[in-house]
Amino acid sequence: MNKLELVERLRQATDLGRAQAQQVVDIFFTSMADALAKGDRVEVRGLCSFFVKEYKAYTGRNPKTGAKVPIKPKRLPFFKVGKELKARVDENCSE
């Protein structure tokens, strides 16, 4: 499912118009991105959580030349699946 499909599902499930549904989805994702940019944790109970991991600076190597390369500190977003989502996905698994 992509963002446009999510907007369409929201529109069908409510009495919102397409533009209003698009605005709700945009607000939701913008708010999540803003919170992560500030370093806050975003949690949707039963579904998932998003958080930011911070990495310190270190010295890496260029695999081509073997030269040492300084790597700057960085922050990366991470996703952690919730128990309910994990169980729901697993129950639909047929091996």
PDB file of N, CA and C in Angstrom:
ATOM      1  N   MET A   1       0.845  -1.172   0.000  1.00  0.00           N
ATOM      2  CA  MET A   1       0.000   0.000   0.000  1.00  0.00           C
ATOM      3  C   MET A   1       0.889   1.233   0.000  1.00  0.00           C
ATOM      4  N   ASN A   2       0.575   2.172  -0.849  1.00  0.00           N
ATOM      5  CA  ASN A   2       1.330   3.418  -0.873  1.00  0.00           C
ATOM      6  C   ASN A   2       0.467   4.551  -0.306  1.00  0.00           C
ATOM      7  N   LYS A   3       1.005   5.755  -0.304  1.00  0.00           N
ATOM      8  CA  LYS A   3       0.334   6.887   0.315  1.00  0.00           C
ATOM      9  C   LYS A   3      -1.006   7.200  -0.368  1.00  0.00           C
ATOM     10  N   LEU A   4      -1.057   7.129  -1.687  1.00  0.00           N
ATOM     11  CA  LEU A   4      -2.298   7.411  -2.404  1.00  0.00           C
ATOM     12  C   LEU A   4      -3.374   6.370  -2.093  1.00  0.00           C
ATOM     13  N   GLU A   5      -2.973   5.127  -1.957  1.00  0.00           N
ATOM     14  CA  GLU A   5      -3.922   4.077  -1.603  1.00  0.00           C
ATOM     15  C   GLU A   5      -4.443   4.282  -0.176  1.00  0.00           C
ATOM     16  N   LEU A   6      -3.583   4.742   0.706  1.00  0.00           N
ATOM     17  CA  LEU A   6      -4.002   5.036   2.078  1.00  0.00           C
ATOM     18  C   LEU A   6      -5.015   6.176   2.091  1.00  0.00           C
ATOM     19  N   VAL A   7      -4.771   7.205   1.296  1.00  0.00           N
ATOM     20  CA  VAL A   7      -5.713   8.327   1.188  1.00  0.00           C
ATOM     21  C   VAL A   7      -7.063   7.812   0.687  1.00  0.00           C
ATOM     22  N   GLU A   8      -7.046   6.952  -0.308  1.00  0.00           N
ATOM     23  CA  GLU A   8      -8.285   6.411  -0.872  1.00  0.00           C
ATOM     24  C   GLU A   8      -9.046   5.568   0.162  1.00  0.00           C
ATOM     25  N   ARG A   9      -8.332   4.747   0.927  1.00  0.00           N
ATOM     26  CA  ARG A   9      -8.982   3.951   1.978  1.00  0.00           C
ATOM     27  C   ARG A   9      -9.624   4.856   3.032  1.00  0.00           C
ATOM     28  N   LEU A  10      -8.901   5.899   3.425  1.00  0.00           N
ATOM     29  CA  LEU A  10      -9.436   6.847   4.406  1.00  0.00           C
ATOM     30  C   LEU A  10     -10.676   7.530   3.858  1.00  0.00           C
ATOM     31  N   ARG A  11     -10.644   7.921   2.613  1.00  0.00           N
ATOM     32  CA  ARG A  11     -11.786   8.580   1.980  1.00  0.00           C
ATOM     33  C   ARG A  11     -13.004   7.659   1.955  1.00  0.00           C
ATOM     34  N   GLN A  12     -12.784   6.385   1.639  1.00  0.00           N
ATOM     35  CA  GLN A  12     -13.890   5.422   1.575  1.00  0.00           C
ATOM     36  C   GLN A  12     -14.452   5.098   2.965  1.00  0.00           C
ATOM     37  N   ALA A  13     -13.602   5.095   3.971  1.00  0.00           N
ATOM     38  CA  ALA A  13     -14.031   4.728   5.322  1.00  0.00           C
ATOM     39  C   ALA A  13     -14.694   5.882   6.069  1.00  0.00           C
ATOM     40  N   THR A  14     -14.551   7.089   5.559  1.00  0.00           N
ATOM     41  CA  THR A  14     -15.131   8.257   6.223  1.00  0.00           C
ATOM     42  C   THR A  14     -15.920   9.059   5.201  1.00  0.00           C
ATOM     43  N   ASP A  15     -16.477  10.157   5.649  1.00  0.00           N
ATOM     44  CA  ASP A  15     -17.195  11.028   4.713  1.00  0.00           C
ATOM     45  C   ASP A  15     -16.315  12.203   4.267  1.00  0.00           C
ATOM     46  N   LEU A  16     -15.002  12.019   4.379  1.00  0.00           N
ATOM     47  CA  LEU A  16     -14.067  13.061   3.946  1.00  0.00           C
ATOM     48  C   LEU A  16     -13.923  13.055   2.435  1.00  0.00           C
ATOM     49  N   GLY A  17     -13.682  14.221   1.889  1.00  0.00           N
ATOM     50  CA  GLY A  17     -13.372  14.325   0.469  1.00  0.00           C
ATOM     51  C   GLY A  17     -11.919  13.932   0.237  1.00  0.00           C
ATOM     52  N   ARG A  18     -11.550  13.818  -1.025  1.00  0.00           N
ATOM     53  CA  ARG A  18     -10.184  13.407  -1.365  1.00  0.00           C
ATOM     54  C   ARG A  18      -9.147  14.397  -0.813  1.00  0.00           C
ATOM     55  N   ALA A  19      -9.401  15.685  -0.963  1.00  0.00           N
ATOM     56  CA  ALA A  19      -8.444  16.699  -0.493  1.00  0.00           C
ATOM     57  C   ALA A  19      -8.307  16.654   1.031  1.00  0.00           C
ATOM     58  N   GLN A  20      -9.411  16.464   1.726  1.00  0.00           N
ATOM     59  CA  GLN A  20      -9.371  16.390   3.189  1.00  0.00           C
ATOM     60  C   GLN A  20      -8.649  15.130   3.653  1.00  0.00           C
ATOM     61  N   ALA A  21      -8.911  14.013   3.002  1.00  0.00           N
ATOM     62  CA  ALA A  21      -8.233  12.759   3.349  1.00  0.00           C
ATOM     63  C   ALA A  21      -6.731  12.891   3.103  1.00  0.00           C
ATOM     64  N   GLN A  22      -6.358  13.540   1.997  1.00  0.00           N
ATOM     65  CA  GLN A  22      -4.945  13.766   1.688  1.00  0.00           C
ATOM     66  C   GLN A  22      -4.302  14.617   2.771  1.00  0.00           C
ATOM     67  N   GLN A  23      -5.024  15.629   3.235  1.00  0.00           N
ATOM     68  CA  GLN A  23      -4.504  16.517   4.275  1.00  0.00           C
ATOM     69  C   GLN A  23      -4.299  15.758   5.589  1.00  0.00           C
ATOM     70  N   VAL A  24      -5.224  14.879   5.961  1.00  0.00           N
ATOM     71  CA  VAL A  24      -5.099  14.089   7.191  1.00  0.00           C
ATOM     72  C   VAL A  24      -3.866  13.193   7.124  1.00  0.00           C
ATOM     73  N   VAL A  25      -3.682  12.507   6.003  1.00  0.00           N
ATOM     74  CA  VAL A  25      -2.532  11.616   5.840  1.00  0.00           C
ATOM     75  C   VAL A  25      -1.235  12.426   5.867  1.00  0.00           C
ATOM     76  N   ASP A  26      -1.220  13.575   5.189  1.00  0.00           N
ATOM     77  CA  ASP A  26      -0.028  14.423   5.192  1.00  0.00           C
ATOM     78  C   ASP A  26       0.316  14.907   6.596  1.00  0.00           C
ATOM     79  N   ILE A  27      -0.692  15.328   7.352  1.00  0.00           N
ATOM     80  CA  ILE A  27      -0.461  15.789   8.721  1.00  0.00           C
ATOM     81  C   ILE A  27       0.116  14.656   9.565  1.00  0.00           C
ATOM     82  N   PHE A  28      -0.443  13.456   9.415  1.00  0.00           N
ATOM     83  CA  PHE A  28       0.020  12.297  10.168  1.00  0.00           C
ATOM     84  C   PHE A  28       1.493  12.021   9.905  1.00  0.00           C
ATOM     85  N   PHE A  29       1.871  11.905   8.635  1.00  0.00           N
ATOM     86  CA  PHE A  29       3.250  11.563   8.311  1.00  0.00           C
ATOM     87  C   PHE A  29       4.221  12.722   8.580  1.00  0.00           C
ATOM     88  N   THR A  30       3.794  13.944   8.368  1.00  0.00           N
ATOM     89  CA  THR A  30       4.645  15.099   8.665  1.00  0.00           C
ATOM     90  C   THR A  30       4.908  15.194  10.159  1.00  0.00           C
ATOM     91  N   SER A  31       3.875  14.939  10.958  1.00  0.00           N
ATOM     92  CA  SER A  31       4.035  14.974  12.412  1.00  0.00           C
ATOM     93  C   SER A  31       5.004  13.899  12.888  1.00  0.00           C
ATOM     94  N   MET A  32       4.901  12.706  12.305  1.00  0.00           N
ATOM     95  CA  MET A  32       5.829  11.628  12.662  1.00  0.00           C
ATOM     96  C   MET A  32       7.264  12.014  12.290  1.00  0.00           C
ATOM     97  N   ALA A  33       7.452  12.528  11.085  1.00  0.00           N
ATOM     98  CA  ALA A  33       8.784  12.906  10.622  1.00  0.00           C
ATOM     99  C   ALA A  33       9.365  14.028  11.486  1.00  0.00           C
ATOM    100  N   ASP A  34       8.538  14.999  11.841  1.00  0.00           N
ATOM    101  CA  ASP A  34       8.999  16.103  12.696  1.00  0.00           C
ATOM    102  C   ASP A  34       9.431  15.597  14.069  1.00  0.00           C
ATOM    103  N   ALA A  35       8.645  14.684  14.634  1.00  0.00           N
ATOM    104  CA  ALA A  35       8.980  14.134  15.948  1.00  0.00           C
ATOM    105  C   ALA A  35      10.306  13.377  15.884  1.00  0.00           C
ATOM    106  N   LEU A  36      10.500  12.565  14.854  1.00  0.00           N
ATOM    107  CA  LEU A  36      11.757  11.822  14.714  1.00  0.00           C
ATOM    108  C   LEU A  36      12.936  12.768  14.495  1.00  0.00           C
ATOM    109  N   ALA A  37      12.726  13.829  13.734  1.00  0.00           N
ATOM    110  CA  ALA A  37      13.797  14.803  13.495  1.00  0.00           C
ATOM    111  C   ALA A  37      14.243  15.464  14.795  1.00  0.00           C
ATOM    112  N   LYS A  38      13.305  15.615  15.750  1.00  0.00           N
ATOM    113  CA  LYS A  38      13.642  16.178  17.063  1.00  0.00           C
ATOM    114  C   LYS A  38      14.250  15.139  17.995  1.00  0.00           C
ATOM    115  N   GLY A  39      14.244  13.870  17.568  1.00  0.00           N
ATOM    116  CA  GLY A  39      14.797  12.811  18.403  1.00  0.00           C
ATOM    117  C   GLY A  39      13.762  12.118  19.268  1.00  0.00           C
ATOM    118  N   ASP A  40      12.488  12.473  19.090  1.00  0.00           N
ATOM    119  CA  ASP A  40      11.418  11.839  19.863  1.00  0.00           C
ATOM    120  C   ASP A  40      11.109  10.445  19.321  1.00  0.00           C
ATOM    121  N   ARG A  41      10.527   9.639  20.160  1.00  0.00           N
ATOM    122  CA  ARG A  41      10.081   8.293  19.778  1.00  0.00           C
ATOM    123  C   ARG A  41       8.614   8.392  19.350  1.00  0.00           C
ATOM    124  N   VAL A  42       8.245   7.676  18.294  1.00  0.00           N
ATOM    125  CA  VAL A  42       6.861   7.637  17.821  1.00  0.00           C
ATOM    126  C   VAL A  42       6.362   6.209  17.995  1.00  0.00           C
ATOM    127  N   GLU A  43       5.273   6.044  18.750  1.00  0.00           N
ATOM    128  CA  GLU A  43       4.753   4.710  19.015  1.00  0.00           C
ATOM    129  C   GLU A  43       3.276   4.639  18.655  1.00  0.00           C
ATOM    130  N   VAL A  44       2.928   3.613  17.879  1.00  0.00           N
ATOM    131  CA  VAL A  44       1.537   3.316  17.560  1.00  0.00           C
ATOM    132  C   VAL A  44       1.268   1.976  18.218  1.00  0.00           C
ATOM    133  N   ARG A  45       0.582   1.996  19.354  1.00  0.00           N
ATOM    134  CA  ARG A  45       0.373   0.790  20.163  1.00  0.00           C
ATOM    135  C   ARG A  45      -0.149  -0.373  19.326  1.00  0.00           C
ATOM    136  N   GLY A  46       0.498  -1.525  19.475  1.00  0.00           N
ATOM    137  CA  GLY A  46       0.088  -2.729  18.784  1.00  0.00           C
ATOM    138  C   GLY A  46       0.591  -2.836  17.367  1.00  0.00           C
ATOM    139  N   LEU A  47       1.022  -1.710  16.793  1.00  0.00           N
ATOM    140  CA  LEU A  47       1.468  -1.725  15.404  1.00  0.00           C
ATOM    141  C   LEU A  47       2.986  -1.665  15.314  1.00  0.00           C
ATOM    142  N   CYS A  48       3.552  -0.553  15.768  1.00  0.00           N
ATOM    143  CA  CYS A  48       4.996  -0.391  15.634  1.00  0.00           C
ATOM    144  C   CYS A  48       5.472   0.817  16.432  1.00  0.00           C
ATOM    145  N   SER A  49       6.775   0.967  16.464  1.00  0.00           N
ATOM    146  CA  SER A  49       7.368   2.182  17.023  1.00  0.00           C
ATOM    147  C   SER A  49       8.538   2.581  16.139  1.00  0.00           C
ATOM    148  N   PHE A  50       8.779   3.861  16.096  1.00  0.00           N
ATOM    149  CA  PHE A  50       9.898   4.424  15.363  1.00  0.00           C
ATOM    150  C   PHE A  50      10.757   5.163  16.370  1.00  0.00           C
ATOM    151  N   PHE A  51      12.062   5.053  16.226  1.00  0.00           N
ATOM    152  CA  PHE A  51      12.963   5.765  17.113  1.00  0.00           C
ATOM    153  C   PHE A  51      14.240   6.088  16.348  1.00  0.00           C
ATOM    154  N   VAL A  52      15.037   6.965  16.932  1.00  0.00           N
ATOM    155  CA  VAL A  52      16.272   7.414  16.287  1.00  0.00           C
ATOM    156  C   VAL A  52      17.457   6.838  17.042  1.00  0.00           C
ATOM    157  N   LYS A  53      18.362   6.206  16.307  1.00  0.00           N
ATOM    158  CA  LYS A  53      19.610   5.703  16.884  1.00  0.00           C
ATOM    159  C   LYS A  53      20.722   6.680  16.531  1.00  0.00           C
ATOM    160  N   GLU A  54      21.570   6.931  17.509  1.00  0.00           N
ATOM    161  CA  GLU A  54      22.695   7.837  17.278  1.00  0.00           C
ATOM    162  C   GLU A  54      23.982   7.037  17.210  1.00  0.00           C
ATOM    163  N   TYR A  55      24.772   7.333  16.209  1.00  0.00           N
ATOM    164  CA  TYR A  55      26.056   6.666  16.015  1.00  0.00           C
ATOM    165  C   TYR A  55      27.180   7.680  16.201  1.00  0.00           C
ATOM    166  N   LYS A  56      28.210   7.267  16.926  1.00  0.00           N
ATOM    167  CA  LYS A  56      29.363   8.133  17.150  1.00  0.00           C
ATOM    168  C   LYS A  56      30.250   8.137  15.907  1.00  0.00           C
ATOM    169  N   ALA A  57      31.129   9.105  15.846  1.00  0.00           N
ATOM    170  CA  ALA A  57      32.100   9.173  14.752  1.00  0.00           C
ATOM    171  C   ALA A  57      33.093   8.016  14.899  1.00  0.00           C
ATOM    172  N   TYR A  58      33.578   7.534  13.775  1.00  0.00           N
ATOM    173  CA  TYR A  58      34.575   6.466  13.796  1.00  0.00           C
ATOM    174  C   TYR A  58      35.420   6.539  12.535  1.00  0.00           C
ATOM    175  N   THR A  59      36.468   5.752  12.516  1.00  0.00           N
ATOM    176  CA  THR A  59      37.336   5.708  11.346  1.00  0.00           C
ATOM    177  C   THR A  59      37.029   4.447  10.553  1.00  0.00           C
ATOM    178  N   GLY A  60      36.627   4.640   9.308  1.00  0.00           N
ATOM    179  CA  GLY A  60      36.328   3.520   8.422  1.00  0.00           C
ATOM    180  C   GLY A  60      37.433   3.357   7.396  1.00  0.00           C
ATOM    181  N   ARG A  61      37.230   2.448   6.477  1.00  0.00           N
ATOM    182  CA  ARG A  61      38.202   2.215   5.409  1.00  0.00           C
ATOM    183  C   ARG A  61      37.501   2.237   4.065  1.00  0.00           C
ATOM    184  N   ASN A  62      38.157   2.846   3.100  1.00  0.00           N
ATOM    185  CA  ASN A  62      37.684   2.804   1.727  1.00  0.00           C
ATOM    186  C   ASN A  62      37.987   1.402   1.210  1.00  0.00           C
ATOM    187  N   PRO A  63      36.966   0.612   0.824  1.00  0.00           N
ATOM    188  CA  PRO A  63      37.216  -0.764   0.409  1.00  0.00           C
ATOM    189  C   PRO A  63      38.061  -0.881  -0.862  1.00  0.00           C
ATOM    190  N   LYS A  64      38.040   0.140  -1.684  1.00  0.00           N
ATOM    191  CA  LYS A  64      38.793   0.112  -2.938  1.00  0.00           C
ATOM    192  C   LYS A  64      40.287   0.370  -2.716  1.00  0.00           C
ATOM    193  N   THR A  65      40.578   1.389  -1.892  1.00  0.00           N
ATOM    194  CA  THR A  65      41.973   1.796  -1.710  1.00  0.00           C
ATOM    195  C   THR A  65      42.558   1.340  -0.374  1.00  0.00           C
ATOM    196  N   GLY A  66      41.702   1.038   0.588  1.00  0.00           N
ATOM    197  CA  GLY A  66      42.182   0.660   1.907  1.00  0.00           C
ATOM    198  C   GLY A  66      42.531   1.862   2.775  1.00  0.00           C
ATOM    199  N   ALA A  67      42.362   3.065   2.225  1.00  0.00           N
ATOM    200  CA  ALA A  67      42.688   4.285   2.970  1.00  0.00           C
ATOM    201  C   ALA A  67      41.698   4.502   4.108  1.00  0.00           C
ATOM    202  N   LYS A  68      42.217   5.056   5.223  1.00  0.00           N
ATOM    203  CA  LYS A  68      41.352   5.376   6.356  1.00  0.00           C
ATOM    204  C   LYS A  68      40.496   6.593   6.009  1.00  0.00           C
ATOM    205  N   VAL A  69      39.229   6.508   6.404  1.00  0.00           N
ATOM    206  CA  VAL A  69      38.281   7.581   6.113  1.00  0.00           C
ATOM    207  C   VAL A  69      37.530   7.919   7.393  1.00  0.00           C
ATOM    208  N   PRO A  70      37.519   9.209   7.776  1.00  0.00           N
ATOM    209  CA  PRO A  70      36.757   9.576   8.979  1.00  0.00           C
ATOM    210  C   PRO A  70      35.253   9.559   8.666  1.00  0.00           C
ATOM    211  N   ILE A  71      34.485   8.885   9.505  1.00  0.00           N
ATOM    212  CA  ILE A  71      33.037   8.826   9.357  1.00  0.00           C
ATOM    213  C   ILE A  71      32.423   9.724  10.427  1.00  0.00           C
ATOM    214  N   LYS A  72      31.596  10.659   9.993  1.00  0.00           N
ATOM    215  CA  LYS A  72      30.979  11.608  10.911  1.00  0.00           C
ATOM    216  C   LYS A  72      29.888  10.935  11.739  1.00  0.00           C
ATOM    217  N   PRO A  73      29.583  11.503  12.908  1.00  0.00           N
ATOM    218  CA  PRO A  73      28.470  10.959  13.697  1.00  0.00           C
ATOM    219  C   PRO A  73      27.168  11.144  12.921  1.00  0.00           C
ATOM    220  N   LYS A  74      26.224  10.233  13.141  1.00  0.00           N
ATOM    221  CA  LYS A  74      24.959  10.342  12.415  1.00  0.00           C
ATOM    222  C   LYS A  74      23.813   9.811  13.260  1.00  0.00           C
ATOM    223  N   ARG A  75      22.615  10.179  12.845  1.00  0.00           N
ATOM    224  CA  ARG A  75      21.378   9.721  13.476  1.00  0.00           C
ATOM    225  C   ARG A  75      20.528   9.080  12.396  1.00  0.00           C
ATOM    226  N   LEU A  76      20.028   7.875  12.661  1.00  0.00           N
ATOM    227  CA  LEU A  76      19.214   7.166  11.691  1.00  0.00           C
ATOM    228  C   LEU A  76      17.906   6.692  12.319  1.00  0.00           C
ATOM    229  N   PRO A  77      16.797   6.791  11.565  1.00  0.00           N
ATOM    230  CA  PRO A  77      15.521   6.300  12.084  1.00  0.00           C
ATOM    231  C   PRO A  77      15.452   4.778  12.003  1.00  0.00           C
ATOM    232  N   PHE A  78      14.807   4.167  12.996  1.00  0.00           N
ATOM    233  CA  PHE A  78      14.622   2.716  13.034  1.00  0.00           C
ATOM    234  C   PHE A  78      13.160   2.409  13.283  1.00  0.00           C
ATOM    235  N   PHE A  79      12.740   1.262  12.812  1.00  0.00           N
ATOM    236  CA  PHE A  79      11.368   0.770  12.934  1.00  0.00           C
ATOM    237  C   PHE A  79      11.397  -0.512  13.746  1.00  0.00           C
ATOM    238  N   LYS A  80      10.497  -0.614  14.711  1.00  0.00           N
ATOM    239  CA  LYS A  80      10.393  -1.845  15.492  1.00  0.00           C
ATOM    240  C   LYS A  80       8.938  -2.301  15.454  1.00  0.00           C
ATOM    241  N   VAL A  81       8.724  -3.515  15.012  1.00  0.00           N
ATOM    242  CA  VAL A  81       7.370  -4.050  14.870  1.00  0.00           C
ATOM    243  C   VAL A  81       6.756  -4.338  16.238  1.00  0.00           C
ATOM    244  N   GLY A  82       5.448  -4.101  16.363  1.00  0.00           N
ATOM    245  CA  GLY A  82       4.732  -4.389  17.598  1.00  0.00           C
ATOM    246  C   GLY A  82       4.294  -5.845  17.655  1.00  0.00           C
ATOM    247  N   LYS A  83       3.975  -6.324  18.854  1.00  0.00           N
ATOM    248  CA  LYS A  83       3.591  -7.728  19.049  1.00  0.00           C
ATOM    249  C   LYS A  83       2.337  -8.096  18.259  1.00  0.00           C
ATOM    250  N   GLU A  84       1.336  -7.223  18.285  1.00  0.00           N
ATOM    251  CA  GLU A  84       0.079  -7.525  17.591  1.00  0.00           C
ATOM    252  C   GLU A  84       0.282  -7.618  16.084  1.00  0.00           C
ATOM    253  N   LEU A  85       1.064  -6.717  15.518  1.00  0.00           N
ATOM    254  CA  LEU A  85       1.332  -6.752  14.077  1.00  0.00           C
ATOM    255  C   LEU A  85       2.131  -7.999  13.714  1.00  0.00           C
ATOM    256  N   LYS A  86       3.118  -8.314  14.539  1.00  0.00           N
ATOM    257  CA  LYS A  86       3.935  -9.499  14.292  1.00  0.00           C
ATOM    258  C   LYS A  86       3.058 -10.752  14.274  1.00  0.00           C
ATOM    259  N   ALA A  87       2.150 -10.871  15.237  1.00  0.00           N
ATOM    260  CA  ALA A  87       1.257 -12.031  15.315  1.00  0.00           C
ATOM    261  C   ALA A  87       0.301 -12.069  14.122  1.00  0.00           C
ATOM    262  N   ARG A  88      -0.208 -10.912  13.726  1.00  0.00           N
ATOM    263  CA  ARG A  88      -1.152 -10.856  12.601  1.00  0.00           C
ATOM    264  C   ARG A  88      -0.492 -11.260  11.290  1.00  0.00           C
ATOM    265  N   VAL A  89       0.719 -10.799  11.077  1.00  0.00           N
ATOM    266  CA  VAL A  89       1.449 -11.159   9.858  1.00  0.00           C
ATOM    267  C   VAL A  89       1.800 -12.641   9.883  1.00  0.00           C
ATOM    268  N   ASP A  90       2.214 -13.139  11.049  1.00  0.00           N
ATOM    269  CA  ASP A  90       2.617 -14.537  11.158  1.00  0.00           C
ATOM    270  C   ASP A  90       1.448 -15.494  10.960  1.00  0.00           C
ATOM    271  N   GLU A  91       0.243 -15.115  11.439  1.00  0.00           N
ATOM    272  CA  GLU A  91      -0.906 -16.007  11.291  1.00  0.00           C
ATOM    273  C   GLU A  91      -1.338 -16.142   9.834  1.00  0.00           C
ATOM    274  N   ASN A  92      -0.987 -15.182   8.998  1.00  0.00           N
ATOM    275  CA  ASN A  92      -1.324 -15.240   7.582  1.00  0.00           C
ATOM    276  C   ASN A  92      -0.239 -15.908   6.757  1.00  0.00           C
ATOM    277  N   CYS A  93       0.755 -16.424   7.427  1.00  0.00           N
ATOM    278  CA  CYS A  93       1.866 -17.086   6.747  1.00  0.00           C
ATOM    279  C   CYS A  93       1.506 -18.554   6.528  1.00  0.00           C
ATOM    280  N   SER A  94       1.559 -18.985   5.291  1.00  0.00           N
ATOM    281  CA  SER A  94       1.273 -20.403   5.007  1.00  0.00           C
ATOM    282  C   SER A  94       2.504 -21.036   4.395  1.00  0.00           C
ATOM    283  N   GLU A  95       3.027 -22.031   5.088  1.00  0.00           N
ATOM    284  CA  GLU A  95       4.239 -22.702   4.592  1.00  0.00           C
ATOM    285  C   GLU A  95       3.887 -24.069   4.080  1.00  0.00           C
TER     286      GLU A  95
END
